[in-house]
Short mmCIF file of C-alpha atoms in Angstrom, two decimals:
data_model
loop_
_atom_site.label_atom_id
_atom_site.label_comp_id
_atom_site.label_asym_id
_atom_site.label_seq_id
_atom_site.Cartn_x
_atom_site.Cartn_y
_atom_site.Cartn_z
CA UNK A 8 -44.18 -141.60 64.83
CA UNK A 9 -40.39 -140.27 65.29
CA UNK A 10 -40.45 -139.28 60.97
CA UNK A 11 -44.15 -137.48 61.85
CA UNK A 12 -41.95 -135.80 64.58
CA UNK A 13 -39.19 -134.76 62.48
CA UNK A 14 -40.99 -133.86 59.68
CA UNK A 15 -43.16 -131.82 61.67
CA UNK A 16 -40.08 -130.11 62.92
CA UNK A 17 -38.44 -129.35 59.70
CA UNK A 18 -41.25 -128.22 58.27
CA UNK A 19 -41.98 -124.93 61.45
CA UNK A 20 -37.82 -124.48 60.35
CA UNK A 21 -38.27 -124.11 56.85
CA UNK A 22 -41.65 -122.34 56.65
CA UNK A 23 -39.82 -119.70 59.05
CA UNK A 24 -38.09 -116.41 58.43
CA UNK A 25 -35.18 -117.22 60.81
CA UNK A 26 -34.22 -120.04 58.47
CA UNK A 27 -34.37 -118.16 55.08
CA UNK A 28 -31.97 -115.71 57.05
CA UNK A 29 -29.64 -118.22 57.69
CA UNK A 30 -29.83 -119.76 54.62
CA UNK A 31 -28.37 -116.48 53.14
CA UNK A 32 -25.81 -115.97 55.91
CA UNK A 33 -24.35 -119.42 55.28
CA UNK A 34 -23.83 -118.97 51.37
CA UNK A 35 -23.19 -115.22 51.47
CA UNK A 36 -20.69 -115.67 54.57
CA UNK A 37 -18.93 -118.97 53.97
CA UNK A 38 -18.61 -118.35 50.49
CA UNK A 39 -16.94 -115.41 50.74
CA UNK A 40 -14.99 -116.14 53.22
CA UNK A 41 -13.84 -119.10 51.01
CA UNK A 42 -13.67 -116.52 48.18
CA UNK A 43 -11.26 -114.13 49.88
CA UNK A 44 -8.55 -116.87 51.71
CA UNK A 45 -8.09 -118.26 48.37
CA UNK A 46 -7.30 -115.56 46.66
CA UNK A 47 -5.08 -114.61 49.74
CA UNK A 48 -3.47 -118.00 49.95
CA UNK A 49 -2.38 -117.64 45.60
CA UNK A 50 -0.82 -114.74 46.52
CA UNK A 51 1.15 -116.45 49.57
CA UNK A 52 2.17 -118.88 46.39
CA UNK A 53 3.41 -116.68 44.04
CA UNK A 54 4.83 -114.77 46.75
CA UNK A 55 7.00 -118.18 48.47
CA UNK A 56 7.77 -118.80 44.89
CA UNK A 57 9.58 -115.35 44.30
CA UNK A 58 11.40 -115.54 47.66
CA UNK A 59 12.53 -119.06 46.26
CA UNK A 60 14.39 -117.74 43.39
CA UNK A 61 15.76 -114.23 44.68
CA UNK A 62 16.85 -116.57 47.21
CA UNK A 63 19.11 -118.77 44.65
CA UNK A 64 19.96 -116.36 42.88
CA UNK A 65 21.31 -114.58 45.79
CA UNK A 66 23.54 -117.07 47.07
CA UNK A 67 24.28 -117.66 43.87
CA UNK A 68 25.65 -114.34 43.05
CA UNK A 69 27.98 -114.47 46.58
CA UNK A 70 29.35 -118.18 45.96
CA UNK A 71 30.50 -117.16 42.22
CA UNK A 72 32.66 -114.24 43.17
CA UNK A 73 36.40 -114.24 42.48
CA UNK A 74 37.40 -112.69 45.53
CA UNK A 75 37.30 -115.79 47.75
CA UNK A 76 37.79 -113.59 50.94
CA UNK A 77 34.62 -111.75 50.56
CA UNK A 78 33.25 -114.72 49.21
CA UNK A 79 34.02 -116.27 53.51
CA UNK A 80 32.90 -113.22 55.23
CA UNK A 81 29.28 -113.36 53.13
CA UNK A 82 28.80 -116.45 53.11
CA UNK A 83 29.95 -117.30 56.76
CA UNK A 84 29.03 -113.84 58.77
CA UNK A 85 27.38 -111.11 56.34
CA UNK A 86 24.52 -112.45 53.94
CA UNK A 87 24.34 -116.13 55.10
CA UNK A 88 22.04 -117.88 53.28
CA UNK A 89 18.29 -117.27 53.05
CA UNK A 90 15.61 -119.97 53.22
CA UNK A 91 11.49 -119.27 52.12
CA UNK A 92 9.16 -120.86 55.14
CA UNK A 93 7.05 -122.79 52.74
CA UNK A 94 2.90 -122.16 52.97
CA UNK A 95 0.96 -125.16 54.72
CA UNK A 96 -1.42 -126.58 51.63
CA UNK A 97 -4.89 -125.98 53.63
CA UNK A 98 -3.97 -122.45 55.19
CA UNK A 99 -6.73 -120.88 52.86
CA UNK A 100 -9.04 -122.33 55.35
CA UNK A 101 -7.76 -121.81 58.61
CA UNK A 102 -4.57 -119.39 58.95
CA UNK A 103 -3.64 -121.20 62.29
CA UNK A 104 -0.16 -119.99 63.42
CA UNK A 105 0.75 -119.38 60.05
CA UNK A 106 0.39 -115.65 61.01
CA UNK A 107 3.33 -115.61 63.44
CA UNK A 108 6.15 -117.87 61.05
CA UNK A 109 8.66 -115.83 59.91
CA UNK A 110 8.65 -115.85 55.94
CA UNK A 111 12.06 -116.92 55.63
CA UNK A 112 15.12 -118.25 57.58
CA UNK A 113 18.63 -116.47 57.45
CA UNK A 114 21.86 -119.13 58.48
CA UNK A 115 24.86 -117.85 59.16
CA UNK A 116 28.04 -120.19 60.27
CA UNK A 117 27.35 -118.63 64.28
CA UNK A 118 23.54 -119.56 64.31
CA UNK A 119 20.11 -118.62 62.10
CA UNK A 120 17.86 -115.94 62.97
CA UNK A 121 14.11 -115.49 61.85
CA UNK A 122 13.20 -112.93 58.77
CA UNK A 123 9.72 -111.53 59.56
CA UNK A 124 7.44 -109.35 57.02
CA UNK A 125 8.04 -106.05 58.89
CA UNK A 126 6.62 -103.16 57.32
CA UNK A 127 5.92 -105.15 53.81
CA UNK A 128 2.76 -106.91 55.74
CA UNK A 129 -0.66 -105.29 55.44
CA UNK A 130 -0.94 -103.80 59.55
CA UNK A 131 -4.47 -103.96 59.56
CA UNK A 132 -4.11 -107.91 59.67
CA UNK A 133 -2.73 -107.70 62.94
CA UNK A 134 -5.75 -105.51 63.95
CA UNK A 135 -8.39 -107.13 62.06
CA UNK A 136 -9.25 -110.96 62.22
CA UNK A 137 -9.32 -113.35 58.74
CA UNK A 138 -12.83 -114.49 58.43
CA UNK A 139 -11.31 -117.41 57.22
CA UNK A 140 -13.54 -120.93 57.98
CA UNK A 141 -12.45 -122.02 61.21
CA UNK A 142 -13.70 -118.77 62.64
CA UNK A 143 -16.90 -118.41 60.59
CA UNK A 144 -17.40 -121.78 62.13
CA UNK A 145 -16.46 -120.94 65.71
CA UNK A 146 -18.21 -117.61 66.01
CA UNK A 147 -21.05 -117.67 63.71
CA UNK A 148 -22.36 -121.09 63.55
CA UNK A 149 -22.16 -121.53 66.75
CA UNK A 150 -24.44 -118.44 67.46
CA UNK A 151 -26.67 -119.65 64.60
CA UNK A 152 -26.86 -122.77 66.92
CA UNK A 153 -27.97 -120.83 69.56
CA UNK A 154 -30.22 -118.91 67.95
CA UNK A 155 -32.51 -122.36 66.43
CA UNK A 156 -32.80 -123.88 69.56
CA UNK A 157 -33.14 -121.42 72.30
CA UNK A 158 -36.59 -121.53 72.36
CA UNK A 159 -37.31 -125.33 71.18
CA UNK A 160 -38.98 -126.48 74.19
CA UNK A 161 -40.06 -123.47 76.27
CA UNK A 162 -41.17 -121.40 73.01
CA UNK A 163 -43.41 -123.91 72.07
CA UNK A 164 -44.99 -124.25 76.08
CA UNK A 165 -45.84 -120.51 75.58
CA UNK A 166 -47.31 -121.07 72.19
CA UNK A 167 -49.89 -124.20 73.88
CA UNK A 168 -48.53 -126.38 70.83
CA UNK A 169 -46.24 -128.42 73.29
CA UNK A 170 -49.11 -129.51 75.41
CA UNK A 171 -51.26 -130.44 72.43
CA UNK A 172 -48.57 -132.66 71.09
CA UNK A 173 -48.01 -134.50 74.46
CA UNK A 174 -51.90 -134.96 75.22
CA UNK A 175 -51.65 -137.09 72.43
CA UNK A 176 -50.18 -141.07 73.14
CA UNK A 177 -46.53 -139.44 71.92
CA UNK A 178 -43.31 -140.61 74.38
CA UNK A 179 -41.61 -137.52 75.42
CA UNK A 180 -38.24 -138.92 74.54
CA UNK A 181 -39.59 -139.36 70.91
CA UNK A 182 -40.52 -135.77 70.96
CA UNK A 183 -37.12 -134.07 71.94
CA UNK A 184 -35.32 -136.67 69.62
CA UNK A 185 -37.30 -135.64 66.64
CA UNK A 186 -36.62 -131.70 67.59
CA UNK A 187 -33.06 -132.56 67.82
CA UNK A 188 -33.17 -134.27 64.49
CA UNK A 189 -35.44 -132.14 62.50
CA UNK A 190 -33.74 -128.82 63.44
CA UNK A 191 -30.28 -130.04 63.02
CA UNK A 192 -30.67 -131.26 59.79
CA UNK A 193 -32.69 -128.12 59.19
CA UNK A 194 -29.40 -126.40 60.16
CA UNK A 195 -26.49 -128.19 58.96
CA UNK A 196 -28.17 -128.99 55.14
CA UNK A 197 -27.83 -125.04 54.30
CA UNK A 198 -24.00 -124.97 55.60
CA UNK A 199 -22.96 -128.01 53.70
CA UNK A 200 -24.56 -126.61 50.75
CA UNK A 201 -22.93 -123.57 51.32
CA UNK A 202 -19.41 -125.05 52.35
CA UNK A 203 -19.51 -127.97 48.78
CA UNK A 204 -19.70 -124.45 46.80
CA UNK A 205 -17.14 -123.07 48.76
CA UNK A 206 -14.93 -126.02 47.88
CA UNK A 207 -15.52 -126.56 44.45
CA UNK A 208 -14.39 -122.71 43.88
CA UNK A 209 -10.61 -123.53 45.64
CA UNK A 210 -11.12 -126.88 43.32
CA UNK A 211 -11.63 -124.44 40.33
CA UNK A 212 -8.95 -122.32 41.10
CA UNK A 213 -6.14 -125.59 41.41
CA UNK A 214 -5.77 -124.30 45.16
CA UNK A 215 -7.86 -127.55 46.73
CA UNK A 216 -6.16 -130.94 45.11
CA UNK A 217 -8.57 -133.93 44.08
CA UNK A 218 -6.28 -136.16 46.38
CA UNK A 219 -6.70 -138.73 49.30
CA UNK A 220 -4.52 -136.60 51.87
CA UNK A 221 -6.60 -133.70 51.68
CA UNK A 222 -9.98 -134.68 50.88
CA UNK A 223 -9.40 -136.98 54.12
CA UNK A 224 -8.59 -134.08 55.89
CA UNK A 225 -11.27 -131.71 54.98
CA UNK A 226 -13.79 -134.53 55.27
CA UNK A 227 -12.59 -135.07 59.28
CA UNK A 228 -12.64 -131.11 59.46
CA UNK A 229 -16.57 -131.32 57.72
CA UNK A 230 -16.90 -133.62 60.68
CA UNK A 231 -15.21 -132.10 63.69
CA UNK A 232 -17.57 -128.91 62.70
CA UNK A 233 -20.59 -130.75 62.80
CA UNK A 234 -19.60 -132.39 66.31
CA UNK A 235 -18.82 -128.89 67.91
CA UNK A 236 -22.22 -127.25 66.16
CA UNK A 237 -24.31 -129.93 67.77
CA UNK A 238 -22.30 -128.95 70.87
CA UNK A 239 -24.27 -125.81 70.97
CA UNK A 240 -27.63 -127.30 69.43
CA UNK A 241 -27.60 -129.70 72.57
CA UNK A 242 -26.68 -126.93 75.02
CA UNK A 243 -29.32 -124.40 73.75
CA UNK A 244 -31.81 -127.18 74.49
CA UNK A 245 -31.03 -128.22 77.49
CA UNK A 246 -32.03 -124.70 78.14
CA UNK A 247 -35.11 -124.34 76.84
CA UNK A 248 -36.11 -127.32 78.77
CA UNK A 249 -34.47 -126.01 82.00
CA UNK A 250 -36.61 -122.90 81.17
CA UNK A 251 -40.51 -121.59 81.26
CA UNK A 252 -39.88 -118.51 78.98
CA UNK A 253 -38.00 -118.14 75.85
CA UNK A 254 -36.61 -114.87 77.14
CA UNK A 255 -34.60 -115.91 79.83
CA UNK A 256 -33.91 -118.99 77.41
CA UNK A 257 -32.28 -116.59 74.94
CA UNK A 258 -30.61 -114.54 77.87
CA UNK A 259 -28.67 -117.35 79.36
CA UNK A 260 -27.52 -118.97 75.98
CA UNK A 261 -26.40 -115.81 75.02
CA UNK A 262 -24.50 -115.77 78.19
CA UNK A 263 -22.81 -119.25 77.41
CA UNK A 264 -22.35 -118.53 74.02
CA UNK A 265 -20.13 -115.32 75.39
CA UNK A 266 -18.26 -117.27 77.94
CA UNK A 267 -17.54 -119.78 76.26
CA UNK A 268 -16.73 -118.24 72.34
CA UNK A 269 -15.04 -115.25 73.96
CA UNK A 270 -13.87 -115.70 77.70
CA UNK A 271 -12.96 -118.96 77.76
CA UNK A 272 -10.54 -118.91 75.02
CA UNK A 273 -9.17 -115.58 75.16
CA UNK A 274 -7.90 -115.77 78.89
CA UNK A 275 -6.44 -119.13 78.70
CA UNK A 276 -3.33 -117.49 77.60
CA UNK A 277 -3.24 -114.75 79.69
CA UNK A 278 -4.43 -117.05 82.96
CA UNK A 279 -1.48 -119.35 82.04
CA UNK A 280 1.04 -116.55 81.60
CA UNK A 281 0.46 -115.58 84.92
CA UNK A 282 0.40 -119.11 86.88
CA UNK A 283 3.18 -120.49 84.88
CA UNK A 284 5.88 -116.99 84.86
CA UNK A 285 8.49 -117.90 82.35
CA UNK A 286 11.47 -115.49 82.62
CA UNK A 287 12.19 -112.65 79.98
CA UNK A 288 14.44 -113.24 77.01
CA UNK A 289 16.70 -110.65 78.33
CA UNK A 290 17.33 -112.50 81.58
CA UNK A 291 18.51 -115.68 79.87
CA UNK A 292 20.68 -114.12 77.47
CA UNK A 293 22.36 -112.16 80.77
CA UNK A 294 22.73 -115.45 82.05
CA UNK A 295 24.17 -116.67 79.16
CA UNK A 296 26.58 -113.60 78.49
CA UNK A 297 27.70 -114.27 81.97
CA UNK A 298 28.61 -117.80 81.39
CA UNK A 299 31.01 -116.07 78.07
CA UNK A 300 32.47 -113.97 80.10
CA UNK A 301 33.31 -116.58 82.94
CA UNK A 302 34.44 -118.67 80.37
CA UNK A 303 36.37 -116.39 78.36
CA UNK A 304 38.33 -115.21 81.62
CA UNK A 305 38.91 -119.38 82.34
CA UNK A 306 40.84 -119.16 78.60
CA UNK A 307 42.52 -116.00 78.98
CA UNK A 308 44.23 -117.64 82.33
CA UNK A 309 45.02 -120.81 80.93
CA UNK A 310 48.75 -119.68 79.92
CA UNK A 311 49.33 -118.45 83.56
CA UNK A 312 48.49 -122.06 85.20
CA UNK A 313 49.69 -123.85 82.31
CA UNK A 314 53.23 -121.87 81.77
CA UNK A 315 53.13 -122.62 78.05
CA UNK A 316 52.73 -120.36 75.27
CA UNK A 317 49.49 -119.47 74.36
CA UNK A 318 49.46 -121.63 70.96
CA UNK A 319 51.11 -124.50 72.41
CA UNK A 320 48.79 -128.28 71.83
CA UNK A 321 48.27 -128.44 75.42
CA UNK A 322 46.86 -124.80 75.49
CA UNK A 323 44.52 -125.69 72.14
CA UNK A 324 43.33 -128.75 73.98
CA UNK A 325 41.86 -127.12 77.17
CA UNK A 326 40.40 -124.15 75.21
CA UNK A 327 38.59 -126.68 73.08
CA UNK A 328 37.63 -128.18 76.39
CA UNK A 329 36.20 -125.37 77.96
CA UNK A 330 34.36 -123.96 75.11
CA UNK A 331 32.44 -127.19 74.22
CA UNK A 332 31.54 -126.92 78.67
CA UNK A 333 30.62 -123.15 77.78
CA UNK A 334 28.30 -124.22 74.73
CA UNK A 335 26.62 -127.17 77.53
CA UNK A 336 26.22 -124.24 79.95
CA UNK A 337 24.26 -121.82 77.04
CA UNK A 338 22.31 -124.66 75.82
CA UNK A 339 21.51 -125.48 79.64
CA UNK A 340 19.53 -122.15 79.61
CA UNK A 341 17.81 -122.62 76.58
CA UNK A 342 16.26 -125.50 77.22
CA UNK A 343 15.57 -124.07 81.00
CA UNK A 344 13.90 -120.98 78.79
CA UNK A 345 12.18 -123.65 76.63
CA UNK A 346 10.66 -125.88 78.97
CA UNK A 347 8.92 -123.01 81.08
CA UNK A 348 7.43 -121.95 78.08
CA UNK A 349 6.53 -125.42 76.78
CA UNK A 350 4.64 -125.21 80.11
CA UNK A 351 3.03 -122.32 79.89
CA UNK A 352 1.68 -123.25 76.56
CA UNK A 353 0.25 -126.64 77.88
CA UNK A 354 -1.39 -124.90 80.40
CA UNK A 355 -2.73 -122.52 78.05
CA UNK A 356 -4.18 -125.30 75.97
CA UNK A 357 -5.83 -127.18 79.04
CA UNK A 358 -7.51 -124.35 80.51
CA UNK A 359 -8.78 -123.25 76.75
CA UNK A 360 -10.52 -126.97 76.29
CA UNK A 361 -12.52 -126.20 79.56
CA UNK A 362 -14.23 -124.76 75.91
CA UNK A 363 -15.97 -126.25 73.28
CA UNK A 364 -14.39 -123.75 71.33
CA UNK A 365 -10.70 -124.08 72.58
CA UNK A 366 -11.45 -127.61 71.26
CA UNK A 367 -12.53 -127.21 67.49
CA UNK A 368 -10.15 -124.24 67.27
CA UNK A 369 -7.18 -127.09 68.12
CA UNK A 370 -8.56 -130.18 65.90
CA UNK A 371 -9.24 -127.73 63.47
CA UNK A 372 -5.35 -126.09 62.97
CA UNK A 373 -4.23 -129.95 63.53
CA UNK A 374 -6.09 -131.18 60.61
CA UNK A 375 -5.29 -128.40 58.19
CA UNK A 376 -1.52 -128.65 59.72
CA UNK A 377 -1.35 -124.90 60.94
CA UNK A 378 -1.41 -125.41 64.48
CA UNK A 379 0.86 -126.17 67.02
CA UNK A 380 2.28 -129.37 65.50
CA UNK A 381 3.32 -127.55 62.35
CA UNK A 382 4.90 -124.89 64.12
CA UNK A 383 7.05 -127.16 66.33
CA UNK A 384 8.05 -129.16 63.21
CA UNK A 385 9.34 -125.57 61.57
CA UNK A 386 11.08 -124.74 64.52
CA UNK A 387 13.01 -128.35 64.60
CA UNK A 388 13.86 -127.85 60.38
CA UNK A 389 15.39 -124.79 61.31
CA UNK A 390 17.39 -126.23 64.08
CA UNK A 391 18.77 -128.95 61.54
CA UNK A 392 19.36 -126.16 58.93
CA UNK A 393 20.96 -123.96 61.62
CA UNK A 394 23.37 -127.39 62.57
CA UNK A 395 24.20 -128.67 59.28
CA UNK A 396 24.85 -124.89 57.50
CA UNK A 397 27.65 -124.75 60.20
CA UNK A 398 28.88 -128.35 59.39
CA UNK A 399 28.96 -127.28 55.95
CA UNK A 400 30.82 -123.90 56.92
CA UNK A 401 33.62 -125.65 58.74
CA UNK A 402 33.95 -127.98 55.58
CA UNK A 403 34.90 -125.04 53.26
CA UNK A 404 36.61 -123.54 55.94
CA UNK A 405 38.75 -126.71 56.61
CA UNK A 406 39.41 -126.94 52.50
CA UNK A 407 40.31 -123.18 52.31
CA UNK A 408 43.29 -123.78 55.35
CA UNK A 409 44.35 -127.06 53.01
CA UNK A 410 43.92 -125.11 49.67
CA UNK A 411 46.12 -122.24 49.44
CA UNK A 412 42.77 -120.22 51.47
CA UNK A 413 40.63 -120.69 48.06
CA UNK A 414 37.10 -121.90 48.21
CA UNK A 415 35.94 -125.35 45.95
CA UNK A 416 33.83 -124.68 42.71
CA UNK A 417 30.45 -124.43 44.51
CA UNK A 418 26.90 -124.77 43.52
CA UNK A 419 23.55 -123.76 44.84
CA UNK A 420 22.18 -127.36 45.33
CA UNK A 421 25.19 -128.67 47.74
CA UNK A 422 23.91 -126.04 50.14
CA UNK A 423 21.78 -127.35 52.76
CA UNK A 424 17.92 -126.16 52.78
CA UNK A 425 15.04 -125.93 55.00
CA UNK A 426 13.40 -129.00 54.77
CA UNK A 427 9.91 -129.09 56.84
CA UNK A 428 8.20 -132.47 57.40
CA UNK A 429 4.59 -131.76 57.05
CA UNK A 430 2.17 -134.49 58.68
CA UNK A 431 0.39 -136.48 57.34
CA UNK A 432 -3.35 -136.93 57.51
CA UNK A 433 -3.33 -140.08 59.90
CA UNK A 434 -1.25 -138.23 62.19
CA UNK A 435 -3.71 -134.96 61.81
CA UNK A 436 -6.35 -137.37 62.79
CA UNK A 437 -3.99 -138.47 66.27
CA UNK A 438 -3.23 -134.61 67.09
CA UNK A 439 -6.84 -133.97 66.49
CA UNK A 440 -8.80 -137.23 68.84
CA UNK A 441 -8.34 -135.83 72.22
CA UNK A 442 -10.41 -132.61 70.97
CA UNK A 443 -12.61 -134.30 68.91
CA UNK A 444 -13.87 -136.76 72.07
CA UNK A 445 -13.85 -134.12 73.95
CA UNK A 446 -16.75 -132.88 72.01
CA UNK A 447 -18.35 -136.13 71.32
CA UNK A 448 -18.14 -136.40 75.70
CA UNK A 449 -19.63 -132.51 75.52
CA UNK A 450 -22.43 -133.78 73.35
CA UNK A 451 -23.53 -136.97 75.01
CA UNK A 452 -23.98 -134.55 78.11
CA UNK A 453 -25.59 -132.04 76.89
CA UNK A 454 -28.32 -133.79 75.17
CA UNK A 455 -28.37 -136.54 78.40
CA UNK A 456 -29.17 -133.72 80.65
CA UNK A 457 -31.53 -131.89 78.14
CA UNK A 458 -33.45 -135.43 78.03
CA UNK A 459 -33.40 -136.11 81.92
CA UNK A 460 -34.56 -132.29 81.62
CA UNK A 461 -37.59 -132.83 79.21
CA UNK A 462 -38.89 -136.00 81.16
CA UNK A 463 -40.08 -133.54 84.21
CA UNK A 464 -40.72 -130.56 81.87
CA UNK A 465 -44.58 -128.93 83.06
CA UNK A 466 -46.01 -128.29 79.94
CA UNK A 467 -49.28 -126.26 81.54
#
């Protein structure tokens, strides 16, 4: 009875004109979104690769200079040294927070600042969203959801077919389970089709590697995808059997589709900026220019309550003291600076999961490692570049005051680089679970209360 069901089902799909729509949208729009994010992510390659060797060949050119002077001030306060932010292997199909890393990372002996695109990037990317699969996904297979099943149960009451199928001896909980499974698979057949082709293209072009990392990965992301489609497929027909018409169906899936594709997820931030305030930039470096100057008048007094000279051991001793109690004080207010906005930004995320999309948009940057994971673990490399680039500073430093103030024979490899740890898949997976139960729990619900629903549906 339930394959008569299903097959009945996929058959009013296919014999439609809404699925031979769809069936073009998927290959036309997934493929070329596929199409255009690889090419886009080979020219991030070639691009990182350039950067690489300007880059050595940079420092290079300072650290082989015979005036050993200039060679200090370049290497310690003018040019520093210049690090490429390496691209994150599955960005072609999800840009994540790729968008907002810097493209390289300058260290200097006094700290390392953050090299941004500037004028070189295209502007209308900041304008204009990357159709790139995680959003084609989000947005328009999610609508495409809507769209099959608004009108599953109450289209088929105004058409009399409903009550002809239940006057026969058919259980009404075989009935919804065989729409469920005949129009998802109805669904979800033309968008793997469409996303395999996709695939074996970035194969084609040596952009997707053959290996178990990221096959694993874009087999859970194949998965996560299907979980938060069927979100939508469950939702829309828990409306049509909450509904009589397929008009007011349509209306108020449309209106869940909006709040929850483009409300939800889009005022998270901004609701979260304003319960959890974090203070400007500018007010924490005041802070922390007032702790230099506070400190710097502590130093300048320490030969008037001392009553040595102002080079004597004692004197080198306390100023040492204080300035390692100035440095506590500064770092104080960075983490104080840090911790506000690590709460913002967990605030942000829990009000954007009250969203099935807030949810795949997070499992989905987890498991191509562009998300906020990655972007913490650049942030900490740069920290341990920014640390041991100074270590390595006072080394040289300490063997010019020993050596006549002449530098060592010096090569490009005894430099320190940025070194990011990239995840790997089984930790993906751990960054991604809460999300992805969260739609499994969003599923089970739906299609509970669409059944509970379609037990007291009036078919007359």
């Amino acid at each position: 009875m339930l394959r008569l069901l299903i097959r009945k089902e996929i058959l009013s799909h296919v014999l439609s004109f809404r699925f031979a729509v769809t069936f073009v949208i998927f290959l036309v729009l997934i493929f070329t979104s596929i199409y255009v994010t690889v090419n886009g992510y080979e020219q991030e390659i070639a691009e990182h690769g350039a950067r690489v060797r300007a880059y050595q060949e940079h420092l290079k050119g300072i650290i082989t200079q015979d005036d050993h002077d200039r060679i200090g001030w370049r290497l310690f306060w003018d040019d520093g040294k210049l690090d490429a932010v390496p691209v994150s292997a599955l960005s072609w199909l999800g840009h994540g927070m790729q968008s907002i890393n810097p493209i390289a990372i300058n260290t200097y002996r006094w700290g390392a600042k953050e090299v941004d695109r500037g004028l070189t990037r295209n502007p209308l990317l900041g304008l204009l969203q990357v159709p790139d699969f995680i959003y084609v996904v989000n947005v328009v297979l999610s609508l495409l959801a809507v769209l099959f099943m608004f009108d599953a149960v109450c289209g088929e009451k105004e058409a009399g077919t409903l009550r002809l199928t239940l006057s026969n001896p058919v259980p009404r909980h075989l009935v919804l389970l065989g729409k469920w499974i005949g129009g998802y698979l109805v669904l979800m057949i033309p968008f793997l089709i469409a996303t395999i082709g996709g695939l074996v293209y970035a194969w084609s072009q040596g952009v997707l590697a053959a290996n178990s990392e990221q096959l694993t990965r874009i087999g859970l992301l194949l998965l996560t995808s299907c979980l938060y489609i069927a979100v939508f497929f469950n939702l829309s027909l828990f409306v049509s059997a909450a509904t009589d018409r397929s008009a007011t169906s349509l209306l108020v899936c449309l209106f869940l589709w909006v709040t929850f594709i483009i409300a939800v997820p889009n005022m998270a931030p901004v609701t979260a900026q304003i319960l959890r305030e974090t203070p400007s930039l500018h007010l924490i470096e005041s802070n922390k220019e007032a702790v230099d100057r506070e400190y710097q008048l502590k130093i300048d007094q320490l030969t008037q309550t001392t009553g040595e000279l102002a080079y004597g051991k004692k004197i080198e001793q306390e100023r040492e003291r204080l300035e390692k109690e100035r440095d506590a004080r500064k770092r104080q207010w960075d983490r104080y600076f840090e911790d506000r906005k690590h709460d913002q930004f967990s605030l942000a995320k829990t009000l954007a999961r009250t969203s099935p999309s807030g949810c795949w948009i997070f499992a989905a940057v987890a498991l191509t490692d562009t998300g906020p994971a990655a972007h913490e673990r650049l942030v900490a490399a740069r920290n341990r570049l920014e640390q041991t680039y100074k270590e390595k500073c006072d080394k040289l430093e300490e063997h010019r005051r020993q050596n006549d103030w002449k530098f060592p024979e010096m090569t490009v490899e005894e430099f320190p680089a940025l070194m990011v740890q990239n995840a790997s898949a089984a930790q993906s997976l751990m960054d991604a679970l809460n999300d992805m139960l969260i739609l499994i729990i969003l599923n089970v619900v739906c299609f509970m209360a669409a059944f509970m629903r379609f037990l007291r549906y009036d078919v007359r």
